PDB file of C-alpha atoms in Angstrom:
ATOM      1  CA  UNK A 128     -55.449  89.995  88.131  1.00 50.00           C
ATOM      2  CA  UNK A 129     -54.597  93.675  88.750  1.00 50.00           C
ATOM      3  CA  UNK A 130     -56.096  95.942  86.163  1.00 55.00           C
ATOM      4  CA  UNK A 131     -54.332  98.845  84.496  1.00 55.00           C
ATOM      5  CA  UNK A 132     -55.895 101.355  86.864  1.00 47.00           C
ATOM      6  CA  UNK A 133     -54.466  99.611  89.918  1.00 53.00           C
ATOM      7  CA  UNK A 134     -51.009  99.395  88.376  1.00 49.00           C
ATOM      8  CA  UNK A 135     -51.159 103.082  87.580  1.00 55.00           C
ATOM      9  CA  UNK A 136     -52.136 103.858  91.165  1.00 48.00           C
ATOM     10  CA  UNK A 137     -49.241 101.804  92.562  1.00 47.00           C
ATOM     11  CA  UNK A 138     -46.704 103.388  90.234  1.00 52.00           C
ATOM     12  CA  UNK A 139     -48.025 106.879  91.027  1.00 45.00           C
ATOM     13  CA  UNK A 140     -47.774 106.201  94.761  1.00 47.00           C
ATOM     14  CA  UNK A 141     -44.208 104.932  94.472  1.00 47.00           C
ATOM     15  CA  UNK A 142     -43.127 107.928  92.401  1.00 49.00           C
ATOM     16  CA  UNK A 143     -44.898 110.316  94.748  1.00 49.00           C
ATOM     17  CA  UNK A 144     -43.196 108.693  97.739  1.00 52.00           C
ATOM     18  CA  UNK A 145     -39.842 108.862  96.010  1.00 51.00           C
ATOM     19  CA  UNK A 146     -40.155 112.604  95.567  1.00 54.00           C
ATOM     20  CA  UNK A 147     -42.137 113.657  98.623  1.00 60.00           C
ATOM     21  CA  UNK A 148     -42.108 111.066 101.397  1.00 74.00           C
ATOM     22  CA  UNK A 149     -40.341 111.482 104.767  1.00 81.00           C
ATOM     23  CA  UNK A 150     -38.286 108.637 106.179  1.00 82.00           C
ATOM     24  CA  UNK A 151     -38.126 108.027 109.922  1.00 78.00           C
ATOM     25  CA  UNK A 152     -35.560 105.865 111.699  1.00 83.00           C
ATOM     26  CA  UNK A 153     -36.687 104.972 115.214  1.00 82.00           C
ATOM     27  CA  UNK A 154     -39.666 107.283 114.808  1.00 83.00           C
ATOM     28  CA  UNK A 155     -43.114 106.801 113.261  1.00 82.00           C
ATOM     29  CA  UNK A 156     -43.616 110.519 112.757  1.00 83.00           C
ATOM     30  CA  UNK A 157     -40.674 111.887 110.789  1.00 83.00           C
ATOM     31  CA  UNK A 158     -40.612 115.666 110.546  1.00 85.00           C
ATOM     32  CA  UNK A 159     -38.011 115.893 107.780  1.00 87.00           C
ATOM     33  CA  UNK A 160     -37.013 114.026 104.657  1.00 83.00           C
ATOM     34  CA  UNK A 161     -34.773 111.939 106.929  1.00 83.00           C
ATOM     35  CA  UNK A 162     -35.559 111.948 110.648  1.00 82.00           C
ATOM     36  CA  UNK A 163     -33.317 109.863 112.931  1.00 84.00           C
ATOM     37  CA  UNK A 164     -34.059 109.505 116.633  1.00 84.00           C
ATOM     38  CA  UNK A 165     -31.329 108.177 118.925  1.00 81.00           C
ATOM     39  CA  UNK A 166     -32.040 104.783 120.461  1.00 79.00           C
ATOM     40  CA  UNK A 167     -31.053 105.921 123.967  1.00 76.00           C
ATOM     41  CA  UNK A 168     -31.102 109.049 126.128  1.00 79.00           C
ATOM     42  CA  UNK A 169     -27.575 109.183 127.575  1.00 80.00           C
ATOM     43  CA  UNK A 170     -24.821 111.462 126.344  1.00 77.00           C
ATOM     44  CA  UNK A 171     -22.851 108.422 125.236  1.00 78.00           C
ATOM     45  CA  UNK A 172     -25.654 107.031 123.047  1.00 85.00           C
ATOM     46  CA  UNK A 173     -24.808 107.201 119.365  1.00 86.00           C
ATOM     47  CA  UNK A 174     -27.525 108.521 117.079  1.00 84.00           C
ATOM     48  CA  UNK A 175     -25.425 108.179 113.924  1.00 87.00           C
ATOM     49  CA  UNK A 176     -22.346 106.101 113.253  1.00 86.00           C
ATOM     50  CA  UNK A 177     -20.576 105.938 109.901  1.00 89.00           C
ATOM     51  CA  UNK A 178     -17.598 103.660 109.332  1.00 90.00           C
ATOM     52  CA  UNK A 179     -15.272 103.338 106.371  1.00 89.00           C
ATOM     53  CA  UNK A 180     -14.351 100.171 104.482  1.00 89.00           C
ATOM     54  CA  UNK A 181     -11.792  99.331 107.166  1.00 88.00           C
ATOM     55  CA  UNK A 182     -14.468  99.409 109.861  1.00 87.00           C
ATOM     56  CA  UNK A 183     -12.979 102.586 111.345  1.00 87.00           C
ATOM     57  CA  UNK A 184     -15.554 104.981 112.712  1.00 89.00           C
ATOM     58  CA  UNK A 185     -15.240 108.210 110.723  1.00 88.00           C
ATOM     59  CA  UNK A 186     -18.425 110.139 111.656  1.00 92.00           C
ATOM     60  CA  UNK A 187     -20.243 109.960 114.987  1.00 91.00           C
ATOM     61  CA  UNK A 188     -23.252 111.903 116.317  1.00 90.00           C
ATOM     62  CA  UNK A 189     -24.070 111.430 119.997  1.00 90.00           C
ATOM     63  CA  UNK A 190     -27.439 111.851 121.681  1.00 88.00           C
ATOM     64  CA  UNK A 191     -26.253 115.135 123.255  1.00 88.00           C
ATOM     65  CA  UNK A 192     -25.532 116.637 119.822  1.00 88.00           C
ATOM     66  CA  UNK A 193     -21.756 116.245 119.921  1.00 91.00           C
ATOM     67  CA  UNK A 194     -20.292 115.419 116.504  1.00 92.00           C
ATOM     68  CA  UNK A 195     -17.064 113.525 116.040  1.00 89.00           C
ATOM     69  CA  UNK A 196     -15.095 113.370 112.797  1.00 90.00           C
ATOM     70  CA  UNK A 197     -12.534 110.642 113.207  1.00 88.00           C
ATOM     71  CA  UNK A 198     -13.424 110.648 116.926  1.00 89.00           C
ATOM     72  CA  UNK A 199     -15.773 107.849 118.112  1.00 89.00           C
ATOM     73  CA  UNK A 200     -16.478 109.569 121.447  1.00 89.00           C
ATOM     74  CA  UNK A 201     -16.574 113.349 120.793  1.00 89.00           C
ATOM     75  CA  UNK A 202     -16.136 115.594 123.833  1.00 89.00           C
ATOM     76  CA  UNK A 203     -17.343 118.843 122.215  1.00 89.00           C
ATOM     77  CA  UNK A 204     -20.023 120.034 119.808  1.00 88.00           C
ATOM     78  CA  UNK A 205     -17.491 119.472 117.022  1.00 89.00           C
ATOM     79  CA  UNK A 206     -14.545 117.226 117.801  1.00 90.00           C
ATOM     80  CA  UNK A 207     -12.073 116.294 115.104  1.00 88.00           C
ATOM     81  CA  UNK A 208      -8.465 115.281 114.595  1.00 82.00           C
ATOM     82  CA  UNK A 209      -5.603 116.314 112.362  1.00 74.00           C
ATOM     83  CA  UNK A 210      -5.976 119.264 109.988  1.00 77.00           C
ATOM     84  CA  UNK A 211      -9.163 121.330 109.648  1.00 79.00           C
ATOM     85  CA  UNK A 212      -9.595 123.436 106.528  1.00 80.00           C
ATOM     86  CA  UNK A 213     -12.018 126.285 105.800  1.00 79.00           C
ATOM     87  CA  UNK A 214     -12.270 127.881 102.371  1.00 83.00           C
ATOM     88  CA  UNK A 215     -13.829 131.188 101.267  1.00 81.00           C
ATOM     89  CA  UNK A 216     -13.714 132.792 104.704  1.00 76.00           C
ATOM     90  CA  UNK A 217     -14.942 136.376 104.723  1.00 77.00           C
ATOM     91  CA  UNK A 218     -12.995 139.440 105.850  1.00 77.00           C
ATOM     92  CA  UNK A 219     -13.905 140.959 109.206  1.00 72.00           C
ATOM     93  CA  UNK A 220     -12.878 144.579 109.690  1.00 70.00           C
ATOM     94  CA  UNK A 221     -15.065 145.420 112.697  1.00 70.00           C
ATOM     95  CA  UNK A 222     -14.580 142.722 115.344  1.00 66.00           C
ATOM     96  CA  UNK A 223     -10.963 142.414 116.441  1.00 72.00           C
ATOM     97  CA  UNK A 224     -10.874 138.778 117.545  1.00 78.00           C
ATOM     98  CA  UNK A 225      -8.729 135.801 116.631  1.00 79.00           C
ATOM     99  CA  UNK A 226      -9.233 132.056 116.972  1.00 80.00           C
ATOM    100  CA  UNK A 227      -7.046 130.288 119.526  1.00 80.00           C
ATOM    101  CA  UNK A 228      -6.671 126.730 120.836  1.00 82.00           C
ATOM    102  CA  UNK A 229      -5.669 125.625 124.321  1.00 82.00           C
ATOM    103  CA  UNK A 230      -3.445 122.673 125.169  1.00 82.00           C
ATOM    104  CA  UNK A 231      -6.384 120.267 124.866  1.00 82.00           C
ATOM    105  CA  UNK A 232      -7.331 121.536 121.413  1.00 82.00           C
ATOM    106  CA  UNK A 233     -10.425 123.461 122.534  1.00 84.00           C
ATOM    107  CA  UNK A 234     -10.981 126.369 120.135  1.00 84.00           C
ATOM    108  CA  UNK A 235     -12.248 129.751 121.295  1.00 83.00           C
ATOM    109  CA  UNK A 236     -11.977 133.373 120.185  1.00 81.00           C
ATOM    110  CA  UNK A 237      -9.980 136.011 122.023  1.00 76.00           C
ATOM    111  CA  UNK A 238      -9.755 139.747 121.638  1.00 77.00           C
ATOM    112  CA  UNK A 239      -6.586 140.886 119.892  1.00 73.00           C
ATOM    113  CA  UNK A 240      -6.000 143.287 122.787  1.00 69.00           C
ATOM    114  CA  UNK A 241      -5.193 140.227 124.907  1.00 70.00           C
ATOM    115  CA  UNK A 242      -2.718 138.808 122.386  1.00 74.00           C
ATOM    116  CA  UNK A 243      -1.057 141.485 120.259  1.00 81.00           C
ATOM    117  CA  UNK A 244       1.219 144.417 121.165  1.00 89.00           C
ATOM    118  CA  UNK A 245      -0.699 147.515 122.219  1.00 90.00           C
ATOM    119  CA  UNK A 246       0.549 151.096 121.980  1.00 93.00           C
ATOM    120  CA  UNK A 247       0.104 152.723 125.399  1.00 94.00           C
ATOM    121  CA  UNK A 248       1.816 156.023 124.597  1.00 94.00           C
ATOM    122  CA  UNK A 249       3.629 157.720 121.732  1.00 92.00           C
ATOM    123  CA  UNK A 250       4.679 155.680 118.679  1.00 86.00           C
ATOM    124  CA  UNK A 251       3.150 158.348 116.441  1.00 89.00           C
ATOM    125  CA  UNK A 252       6.373 160.087 115.402  1.00 88.00           C
ATOM    126  CA  UNK A 253       5.293 163.350 117.049  1.00 91.00           C
ATOM    127  CA  UNK A 254       7.416 165.507 119.351  1.00 92.00           C
ATOM    128  CA  UNK A 255       6.683 164.310 122.887  1.00 92.00           C
ATOM    129  CA  UNK A 256       7.858 167.413 124.796  1.00 95.00           C
ATOM    130  CA  UNK A 257       5.598 170.460 124.752  1.00 92.00           C
ATOM    131  CA  UNK A 258       7.825 172.869 126.694  1.00 95.00           C
ATOM    132  CA  UNK A 259      11.638 172.826 126.941  1.00 96.00           C
ATOM    133  CA  UNK A 260      13.578 173.482 130.147  1.00 97.00           C
ATOM    134  CA  UNK A 261      17.021 175.047 130.671  1.00 97.00           C
ATOM    135  CA  UNK A 262      19.341 173.643 133.339  1.00 97.00           C
ATOM    136  CA  UNK A 263      22.691 174.609 134.868  1.00 97.00           C
ATOM    137  CA  UNK A 264      25.219 172.516 136.798  1.00 96.00           C
ATOM    138  CA  UNK A 265      28.523 173.307 138.487  1.00 95.00           C
ATOM    139  CA  UNK A 266      30.707 172.025 141.333  1.00 93.00           C
ATOM    140  CA  UNK A 267      29.719 168.332 141.128  1.00 93.00           C
ATOM    141  CA  UNK A 268      25.979 168.958 141.510  1.00 94.00           C
ATOM    142  CA  UNK A 269      23.631 167.561 138.883  1.00 95.00           C
ATOM    143  CA  UNK A 270      20.552 169.443 137.718  1.00 97.00           C
ATOM    144  CA  UNK A 271      17.374 167.654 136.566  1.00 97.00           C
ATOM    145  CA  UNK A 272      14.261 168.699 134.679  1.00 97.00           C
ATOM    146  CA  UNK A 273      10.997 168.806 136.616  1.00 96.00           C
ATOM    147  CA  UNK A 274       7.906 167.229 135.018  1.00 94.00           C
ATOM    148  CA  UNK A 275       9.370 167.666 131.561  1.00 96.00           C
ATOM    149  CA  UNK A 276       7.481 164.624 130.260  1.00 96.00           C
ATOM    150  CA  UNK A 277       5.215 162.201 132.154  1.00 96.00           C
ATOM    151  CA  UNK A 278       3.029 159.374 130.865  1.00 96.00           C
ATOM    152  CA  UNK A 279       0.354 157.285 132.589  1.00 97.00           C
ATOM    153  CA  UNK A 280      -0.959 153.926 131.419  1.00 97.00           C
ATOM    154  CA  UNK A 281      -2.983 150.926 132.583  1.00 96.00           C
ATOM    155  CA  UNK A 282      -2.544 147.272 131.653  1.00 95.00           C
ATOM    156  CA  UNK A 283      -5.248 144.667 132.303  1.00 91.00           C
ATOM    157  CA  UNK A 284      -3.010 141.591 132.229  1.00 91.00           C
ATOM    158  CA  UNK A 285       0.611 140.692 132.855  1.00 94.00           C
ATOM    159  CA  UNK A 286       2.594 142.149 129.944  1.00 95.00           C
ATOM    160  CA  UNK A 287       6.078 142.703 128.599  1.00 96.00           C
ATOM    161  CA  UNK A 288       6.295 146.495 128.434  1.00 97.00           C
ATOM    162  CA  UNK A 289       8.905 148.276 126.308  1.00 97.00           C
ATOM    163  CA  UNK A 290       9.826 151.911 126.986  1.00 97.00           C
ATOM    164  CA  UNK A 291      11.773 153.782 124.282  1.00 97.00           C
ATOM    165  CA  UNK A 292      12.940 157.344 124.862  1.00 97.00           C
ATOM    166  CA  UNK A 293      15.064 160.095 123.363  1.00 96.00           C
ATOM    167  CA  UNK A 294      15.730 163.672 124.453  1.00 96.00           C
ATOM    168  CA  UNK A 295      17.326 166.471 122.475  1.00 96.00           C
ATOM    169  CA  UNK A 296      19.807 168.669 124.375  1.00 96.00           C
ATOM    170  CA  UNK A 297      21.208 171.809 122.749  1.00 94.00           C
ATOM    171  CA  UNK A 298      22.275 175.420 123.413  1.00 93.00           C
ATOM    172  CA  UNK A 299      25.219 174.032 125.403  1.00 92.00           C
ATOM    173  CA  UNK A 300      27.303 176.755 127.077  1.00 92.00           C
ATOM    174  CA  UNK A 301      28.890 177.423 130.466  1.00 92.00           C
ATOM    175  CA  UNK A 302      26.852 178.717 133.406  1.00 94.00           C
ATOM    176  CA  UNK A 303      27.687 182.295 132.406  1.00 92.00           C
ATOM    177  CA  UNK A 304      26.181 181.757 128.964  1.00 91.00           C
ATOM    178  CA  UNK A 305      29.466 181.824 127.020  1.00 89.00           C
ATOM    179  CA  UNK A 306      31.290 179.071 125.131  1.00 88.00           C
ATOM    180  CA  UNK A 307      32.688 176.070 126.968  1.00 86.00           C
ATOM    181  CA  UNK A 308      36.495 176.017 126.747  1.00 86.00           C
ATOM    182  CA  UNK A 309      37.757 174.642 130.080  1.00 87.00           C
ATOM    183  CA  UNK A 310      38.361 171.021 129.016  1.00 86.00           C
ATOM    184  CA  UNK A 311      36.652 169.700 132.163  1.00 88.00           C
ATOM    185  CA  UNK A 312      34.347 166.664 131.895  1.00 89.00           C
ATOM    186  CA  UNK A 313      30.616 167.354 131.589  1.00 92.00           C
ATOM    187  CA  UNK A 314      27.639 165.051 131.270  1.00 94.00           C
ATOM    188  CA  UNK A 315      24.338 165.267 129.420  1.00 95.00           C
ATOM    189  CA  UNK A 316      21.743 162.597 130.080  1.00 96.00           C
ATOM    190  CA  UNK A 317      18.219 161.267 130.239  1.00 97.00           C
ATOM    191  CA  UNK A 318      16.581 158.859 132.651  1.00 97.00           C
ATOM    192  CA  UNK A 319      13.214 157.202 133.246  1.00 97.00           C
ATOM    193  CA  UNK A 320      11.787 157.037 136.763  1.00 97.00           C
ATOM    194  CA  UNK A 321       8.651 155.528 138.298  1.00 98.00           C
ATOM    195  CA  UNK A 322       6.116 158.173 139.356  1.00 97.00           C
ATOM    196  CA  UNK A 323       3.211 155.997 140.550  1.00 97.00           C
ATOM    197  CA  UNK A 324       2.877 152.236 140.956  1.00 98.00           C
ATOM    198  CA  UNK A 325       0.025 149.823 141.742  1.00 97.00           C
ATOM    199  CA  UNK A 326      -0.191 148.149 145.119  1.00 95.00           C
ATOM    200  CA  UNK A 327       2.136 145.167 145.432  1.00 93.00           C
ATOM    201  CA  UNK A 328       4.583 146.328 142.771  1.00 95.00           C
ATOM    202  CA  UNK A 329       8.187 145.217 143.392  1.00 95.00           C
ATOM    203  CA  UNK A 330       9.434 148.639 142.261  1.00 97.00           C
ATOM    204  CA  UNK A 331       9.695 151.889 144.226  1.00 97.00           C
ATOM    205  CA  UNK A 332       8.409 155.348 143.333  1.00 97.00           C
ATOM    206  CA  UNK A 333      11.233 157.633 142.073  1.00 96.00           C
ATOM    207  CA  UNK A 334      13.514 154.676 141.376  1.00 96.00           C
ATOM    208  CA  UNK A 335      15.473 154.968 138.133  1.00 96.00           C
ATOM    209  CA  UNK A 336      14.222 152.530 135.483  1.00 95.00           C
ATOM    210  CA  UNK A 337      16.771 153.365 132.806  1.00 96.00           C
ATOM    211  CA  UNK A 338      19.447 156.005 132.231  1.00 96.00           C
ATOM    212  CA  UNK A 339      21.703 157.094 129.397  1.00 96.00           C
ATOM    213  CA  UNK A 340      24.616 159.518 129.805  1.00 94.00           C
ATOM    214  CA  UNK A 341      26.763 161.297 127.211  1.00 93.00           C
ATOM    215  CA  UNK A 342      30.069 162.445 128.787  1.00 91.00           C
ATOM    216  CA  UNK A 343      32.312 164.907 126.974  1.00 84.00           C
ATOM    217  CA  UNK A 344      35.130 167.404 127.443  1.00 83.00           C
ATOM    218  CA  UNK A 345      35.589 170.583 125.477  1.00 79.00           C
ATOM    219  CA  UNK A 346      38.565 172.840 124.716  1.00 75.00           C
ATOM    220  CA  UNK A 347      37.152 174.602 121.668  1.00 72.00           C
ATOM    221  CA  UNK A 348      33.936 176.554 121.386  1.00 63.00           C
ATOM    222  CA  UNK A 349      33.061 174.656 118.211  1.00 66.00           C
ATOM    223  CA  UNK A 350      32.955 171.243 119.879  1.00 66.00           C
ATOM    224  CA  UNK A 351      29.788 171.751 121.951  1.00 73.00           C
ATOM    225  CA  UNK A 352      27.604 173.000 119.118  1.00 79.00           C
ATOM    226  CA  UNK A 353      24.560 171.134 117.773  1.00 86.00           C
ATOM    227  CA  UNK A 354      22.097 168.815 119.486  1.00 93.00           C
ATOM    228  CA  UNK A 355      22.934 165.765 121.597  1.00 93.00           C
ATOM    229  CA  UNK A 356      20.457 162.879 121.889  1.00 96.00           C
ATOM    230  CA  UNK A 357      20.732 160.666 124.977  1.00 96.00           C
ATOM    231  CA  UNK A 358      18.388 157.754 124.351  1.00 95.00           C
ATOM    232  CA  UNK A 359      17.518 154.351 125.735  1.00 96.00           C
ATOM    233  CA  UNK A 360      15.190 151.370 125.786  1.00 96.00           C
ATOM    234  CA  UNK A 361      13.905 149.467 128.802  1.00 97.00           C
ATOM    235  CA  UNK A 362      12.125 146.090 128.883  1.00 97.00           C
ATOM    236  CA  UNK A 363      10.189 144.867 131.923  1.00 97.00           C
ATOM    237  CA  UNK A 364       7.342 142.438 132.716  1.00 97.00           C
ATOM    238  CA  UNK A 365       4.625 144.300 134.642  1.00 97.00           C
ATOM    239  CA  UNK A 366       1.617 143.001 136.532  1.00 96.00           C
ATOM    240  CA  UNK A 367      -1.879 144.397 135.849  1.00 96.00           C
ATOM    241  CA  UNK A 368      -2.449 147.865 137.226  1.00 97.00           C
ATOM    242  CA  UNK A 369      -2.027 151.594 136.645  1.00 97.00           C
ATOM    243  CA  UNK A 370       1.403 153.161 136.304  1.00 98.00           C
ATOM    244  CA  UNK A 371       2.985 156.516 135.529  1.00 98.00           C
ATOM    245  CA  UNK A 372       6.564 157.362 134.576  1.00 97.00           C
ATOM    246  CA  UNK A 373       8.620 160.517 134.062  1.00 97.00           C
ATOM    247  CA  UNK A 374      11.350 161.147 131.517  1.00 97.00           C
ATOM    248  CA  UNK A 375      13.950 163.446 133.037  1.00 97.00           C
ATOM    249  CA  UNK A 376      16.828 165.223 131.342  1.00 97.00           C
ATOM    250  CA  UNK A 377      19.883 166.320 133.279  1.00 97.00           C
ATOM    251  CA  UNK A 378      23.246 168.097 133.080  1.00 96.00           C
ATOM    252  CA  UNK A 379      26.252 167.488 135.299  1.00 96.00           C
ATOM    253  CA  UNK A 380      29.551 169.379 135.679  1.00 94.00           C
ATOM    254  CA  UNK A 381      32.335 168.154 137.969  1.00 90.00           C
ATOM    255  CA  UNK A 382      34.275 171.409 137.845  1.00 89.00           C
ATOM    256  CA  UNK A 383      33.891 174.600 139.844  1.00 89.00           C
ATOM    257  CA  UNK A 384      35.101 176.796 137.001  1.00 88.00           C
ATOM    258  CA  UNK A 385      32.736 177.095 134.028  1.00 92.00           C
ATOM    259  CA  UNK A 386      30.121 174.437 134.755  1.00 93.00           C
ATOM    260  CA  UNK A 387      27.510 173.724 132.072  1.00 94.00           C
ATOM    261  CA  UNK A 388      24.194 175.128 130.929  1.00 95.00           C
ATOM    262  CA  UNK A 389      21.892 173.519 128.326  1.00 96.00           C
ATOM    263  CA  UNK A 390      18.326 173.413 127.016  1.00 97.00           C
ATOM    264  CA  UNK A 391      16.481 170.075 127.192  1.00 97.00           C
ATOM    265  CA  UNK A 392      13.443 169.102 125.144  1.00 96.00           C
ATOM    266  CA  UNK A 393      13.844 171.752 122.463  1.00 93.00           C
ATOM    267  CA  UNK A 394      14.190 169.235 119.613  1.00 94.00           C
ATOM    268  CA  UNK A 395      11.320 168.072 117.352  1.00 95.00           C
ATOM    269  CA  UNK A 396      12.671 164.539 117.819  1.00 95.00           C
ATOM    270  CA  UNK A 397      11.959 164.099 121.521  1.00 96.00           C
ATOM    271  CA  UNK A 398      10.241 160.753 122.019  1.00 96.00           C
ATOM    272  CA  UNK A 399       8.673 158.552 124.703  1.00 96.00           C
ATOM    273  CA  UNK A 400       6.978 155.422 123.356  1.00 97.00           C
ATOM    274  CA  UNK A 401       5.380 152.690 125.472  1.00 97.00           C
ATOM    275  CA  UNK A 402       4.276 149.354 123.968  1.00 96.00           C
ATOM    276  CA  UNK A 403       2.860 146.403 125.923  1.00 96.00           C
ATOM    277  CA  UNK A 404       2.616 142.784 124.756  1.00 94.00           C
ATOM    278  CA  UNK A 405       0.555 140.390 126.931  1.00 91.00           C
ATOM    279  CA  UNK A 406       2.517 137.488 128.376  1.00 88.00           C
ATOM    280  CA  UNK A 407       0.742 134.222 127.562  1.00 70.00           C
TER     281      UNK A 407
END
């Protein structure tokens, strides 16, 4: 018969084991409260398998550490199906990265510079022209500004690039400096041209990218007062490389009588904005 001391020792041992013992599955030397060692050494060997009441495998841990939730043969460190939810995520204001998934569902992070629109020039609301130029035209010969406004930029991946421009043209008179009254057609305009291009570009240096023209005729001195704003927007997909463009203003008179004279880039609303969005 077991005496009271022995019963006390047994009970104490059981309680102590309940609170402090380590359990090993497929190991005699557990190193944690529950230590499970896979039965095999291949990547397909399952260390843990949990099934629901319908015998469907809902949690799987392979020998290589891959975990499947609803996936019996996970192909990544964490492989799951359907919707994944994460609560109480923190706010990151220093690292500009976003989470993306490829066509196979593999999740990675990518820099926002490779996904979101990037301002390459302008877009700050400031006057883009530092020094105005005055032009004259007569007898069917156009006159263009020279290096009025140039911008250079580099893109690291194929992108949809949007160019938006606007030029103020004022102080409009004839070539003698007096009021326009001849009724002949004149033109005021702005155009974008390529200045430099990367090797292999399908475009040509000095080719016109975009142009906007404001034609008018004038019989009264009052009609050519104020500021005119030729403006435009140009969309194009560009390959990686370094580019530069020039925004030119111009005046054009068909007649050989009074011609036209005007100041370009004298407005506080002159603009040249360049925004690139990577093409995925």
